[in-house]
mmCIF file of C-alpha atoms in Angstrom:
data_model
loop_
_atom_site.group_PDB
_atom_site.id
_atom_site.type_symbol
_atom_site.label_atom_id
_atom_site.label_comp_id
_atom_site.label_asym_id
_atom_site.label_seq_id
_atom_site.Cartn_x
_atom_site.Cartn_y
_atom_site.Cartn_z
ATOM 1 C CA UNK M 1 -8.312 39.934 7.499
ATOM 2 C CA UNK M 2 -8.383 36.120 7.509
ATOM 3 C CA UNK M 3 -5.170 34.364 6.661
ATOM 4 C CA UNK M 4 -5.150 32.031 3.692
ATOM 5 C CA UNK M 5 -5.087 28.344 4.421
ATOM 6 C CA UNK M 6 -1.979 26.841 2.830
ATOM 7 C CA UNK M 7 -2.759 24.398 0.039
ATOM 8 C CA UNK M 8 -1.800 20.830 0.868
ATOM 9 C CA UNK M 9 1.160 19.444 -1.014
ATOM 10 C CA UNK M 10 0.107 17.206 -3.895
ATOM 11 C CA UNK M 11 1.861 13.875 -3.450
ATOM 12 C CA UNK M 12 2.047 11.047 -5.938
ATOM 13 C CA UNK M 13 0.549 7.887 -4.458
ATOM 14 C CA UNK M 14 1.973 4.587 -5.644
ATOM 15 C CA UNK M 15 0.096 1.483 -4.517
ATOM 16 C CA UNK M 16 1.627 -1.956 -4.909
ATOM 17 C CA UNK M 17 -0.856 -4.831 -4.681
ATOM 18 C CA UNK M 18 0.489 -8.178 -3.477
ATOM 19 C CA UNK M 19 -0.683 -11.751 -3.134
ATOM 20 C CA UNK M 20 0.717 -13.706 -0.219
ATOM 21 C CA UNK M 21 2.589 -16.890 -1.008
ATOM 22 C CA UNK M 22 0.066 -19.761 -0.935
ATOM 23 C CA UNK M 23 2.105 -21.619 1.679
ATOM 24 C CA UNK M 24 1.278 -18.979 4.338
ATOM 25 C CA UNK M 25 -1.946 -18.402 6.232
ATOM 26 C CA UNK M 26 -3.472 -14.937 6.474
ATOM 27 C CA UNK M 27 -2.284 -14.760 10.093
ATOM 28 C CA UNK M 28 1.294 -15.705 9.157
ATOM 29 C CA UNK M 29 1.299 -13.160 6.319
ATOM 30 C CA UNK M 30 -0.049 -10.383 8.559
ATOM 31 C CA UNK M 31 2.583 -11.166 11.173
ATOM 32 C CA UNK M 32 5.301 -11.020 8.505
ATOM 33 C CA UNK M 33 4.082 -7.691 7.104
ATOM 34 C CA UNK M 34 3.622 -6.013 10.493
ATOM 35 C CA UNK M 35 6.832 -7.258 12.111
ATOM 36 C CA UNK M 36 9.817 -8.513 10.142
ATOM 37 C CA UNK M 37 8.906 -6.777 6.868
ATOM 38 C CA UNK M 38 8.288 -3.329 8.336
ATOM 39 C CA UNK M 39 11.241 -3.637 10.709
ATOM 40 C CA UNK M 40 13.519 -4.290 7.737
ATOM 41 C CA UNK M 41 11.852 -1.743 5.439
ATOM 42 C CA UNK M 42 10.973 1.337 7.513
ATOM 43 C CA UNK M 43 14.434 2.867 7.855
ATOM 44 C CA UNK M 44 15.279 2.302 4.204
ATOM 45 C CA UNK M 45 11.938 3.771 3.072
ATOM 46 C CA UNK M 46 12.424 6.881 5.218
ATOM 47 C CA UNK M 47 15.979 7.373 3.975
ATOM 48 C CA UNK M 48 14.700 7.705 0.401
ATOM 49 C CA UNK M 49 12.418 10.643 1.116
ATOM 50 C CA UNK M 50 9.172 8.715 1.044
ATOM 51 C CA UNK M 51 6.717 11.144 2.693
ATOM 52 C CA UNK M 52 4.264 8.493 3.896
ATOM 53 C CA UNK M 53 4.127 4.700 3.788
ATOM 54 C CA UNK M 54 1.200 2.516 4.792
ATOM 55 C CA UNK M 55 0.201 -1.119 4.627
ATOM 56 C CA UNK M 56 -3.350 -2.096 3.750
ATOM 57 C CA UNK M 57 -3.872 -5.753 4.655
ATOM 58 C CA UNK M 58 -6.905 -7.568 3.258
ATOM 59 C CA UNK M 59 -7.213 -11.037 4.800
ATOM 60 C CA UNK M 60 -10.108 -13.245 3.744
ATOM 61 C CA UNK M 61 -11.788 -12.563 7.096
ATOM 62 C CA UNK M 62 -11.958 -8.847 6.252
ATOM 63 C CA UNK M 63 -13.016 -9.380 2.629
ATOM 64 C CA UNK M 64 -15.822 -11.672 3.792
ATOM 65 C CA UNK M 65 -17.378 -8.784 5.748
ATOM 66 C CA UNK M 66 -18.426 -7.135 2.479
ATOM 67 C CA UNK M 67 -18.572 -10.176 0.165
ATOM 68 C CA UNK M 68 -22.375 -10.662 0.475
ATOM 69 C CA UNK M 69 -22.934 -7.045 -0.617
ATOM 70 C CA UNK M 70 -21.131 -7.600 -3.916
ATOM 71 C CA UNK M 71 -24.079 -9.598 -5.273
ATOM 72 C CA UNK M 72 -26.203 -6.411 -5.156
ATOM 73 C CA UNK M 73 -23.618 -4.439 -7.132
ATOM 74 C CA UNK M 74 -23.669 -3.988 -10.901
ATOM 75 C CA UNK M 75 -22.468 -6.957 -12.981
ATOM 76 C CA UNK M 76 -18.691 -7.203 -13.102
ATOM 77 C CA UNK M 77 -18.066 -5.716 -9.652
ATOM 78 C CA UNK M 78 -15.858 -7.880 -7.458
ATOM 79 C CA UNK M 79 -13.715 -7.686 -4.358
ATOM 80 C CA UNK M 80 -10.029 -7.289 -5.029
ATOM 81 C CA UNK M 81 -8.361 -10.653 -4.533
ATOM 82 C CA UNK M 82 -5.051 -9.162 -3.333
ATOM 83 C CA UNK M 83 -3.840 -9.868 0.191
ATOM 84 C CA UNK M 84 -2.011 -6.591 0.753
ATOM 85 C CA UNK M 85 -1.365 -3.194 -0.680
ATOM 86 C CA UNK M 86 1.691 -1.165 0.209
ATOM 87 C CA UNK M 87 1.178 2.567 -0.271
ATOM 88 C CA UNK M 88 3.977 5.025 -0.942
ATOM 89 C CA UNK M 89 3.356 8.782 -0.978
ATOM 90 C CA UNK M 90 6.182 10.586 -2.769
ATOM 91 C CA UNK M 91 7.016 14.037 -4.098
ATOM 92 C CA UNK M 92 8.574 12.459 -7.179
ATOM 93 C CA UNK M 93 8.501 8.998 -8.715
ATOM 94 C CA UNK M 94 12.285 9.190 -8.512
ATOM 95 C CA UNK M 95 12.003 8.817 -4.725
ATOM 96 C CA UNK M 96 10.454 5.367 -5.148
ATOM 97 C CA UNK M 97 12.808 4.533 -7.998
ATOM 98 C CA UNK M 98 15.721 5.271 -5.678
ATOM 99 C CA UNK M 99 14.268 2.965 -3.037
ATOM 100 C CA UNK M 100 13.769 0.152 -5.522
ATOM 101 C CA UNK M 101 17.331 0.507 -6.828
ATOM 102 C CA UNK M 102 18.885 0.523 -3.340
ATOM 103 C CA UNK M 103 21.015 -2.628 -2.815
ATOM 104 C CA UNK M 104 20.100 -2.602 0.885
ATOM 105 C CA UNK M 105 16.392 -2.774 -0.075
ATOM 106 C CA UNK M 106 17.060 -5.870 -2.157
ATOM 107 C CA UNK M 107 19.261 -7.439 0.515
ATOM 108 C CA UNK M 108 17.046 -6.797 3.548
ATOM 109 C CA UNK M 109 13.539 -6.570 2.112
ATOM 110 C CA UNK M 110 13.460 -8.119 -1.339
ATOM 111 C CA UNK M 111 14.848 -11.456 -0.217
ATOM 112 C CA UNK M 112 12.196 -11.986 2.457
ATOM 113 C CA UNK M 113 9.415 -10.698 0.212
ATOM 114 C CA UNK M 114 10.111 -13.493 -2.243
ATOM 115 C CA UNK M 115 9.372 -16.026 0.484
ATOM 116 C CA UNK M 116 6.133 -14.457 1.753
ATOM 117 C CA UNK M 117 4.658 -12.852 -1.386
ATOM 118 C CA UNK M 118 4.021 -13.907 -4.955
ATOM 119 C CA UNK M 119 6.483 -11.489 -6.584
ATOM 120 C CA UNK M 120 5.515 -12.751 -10.043
ATOM 121 C CA UNK M 121 1.966 -11.389 -9.789
ATOM 122 C CA UNK M 122 1.938 -7.778 -8.596
ATOM 123 C CA UNK M 123 -0.249 -4.874 -9.727
ATOM 124 C CA UNK M 124 0.803 -1.240 -9.308
ATOM 125 C CA UNK M 125 -1.481 1.803 -9.278
ATOM 126 C CA UNK M 126 -0.122 5.343 -9.624
ATOM 127 C CA UNK M 127 -2.066 8.566 -9.142
ATOM 128 C CA UNK M 128 -3.108 11.385 -6.836
ATOM 129 C CA UNK M 129 -5.327 11.041 -3.811
ATOM 130 C CA UNK M 130 -7.757 13.812 -2.929
ATOM 131 C CA UNK M 131 -9.578 13.598 0.394
ATOM 132 C CA UNK M 132 -13.130 14.997 0.429
ATOM 133 C CA UNK M 133 -14.318 13.778 3.843
ATOM 134 C CA UNK M 134 -11.918 14.089 6.792
ATOM 135 C CA UNK M 135 -12.964 13.200 10.339
ATOM 136 C CA UNK M 136 -16.597 13.251 9.160
ATOM 137 C CA UNK M 137 -16.295 16.773 7.725
ATOM 138 C CA UNK M 138 -16.491 17.828 4.087
ATOM 139 C CA UNK M 139 -13.147 19.225 2.890
ATOM 140 C CA UNK M 140 -11.556 20.233 -0.446
ATOM 141 C CA UNK M 141 -14.899 20.718 -2.190
ATOM 142 C CA UNK M 142 -14.871 23.838 -4.368
#
């Protein structure tokens, strides 16, 4: 008898889209996100039960790779203009709420974010992610 494959835990994915501050180049912003920002943030994020955290950086150089293809897309399609997306996978929205209410988060992360990002223009997406192709193989298709 074959054993049942355990069902993957359904995590809430919260994506926070950011613009870099206009005074910084893409290279400066990437360096900030991948060094001082993550060094300040990682321990605090983990302490709040965040299951997974990722950064998705979208410098102009990367966006330009696909920009010519947009003209062949239906009217209204466009590349996202954001410079970064931080992705939080949580069991409960309260996990992220706890992080955002943590005074240490504001002291160590929030203060530097205000210098490098446009904190007045942020877009948040909340939902569930389902993977259907993993390592080139079809998965999770009923």
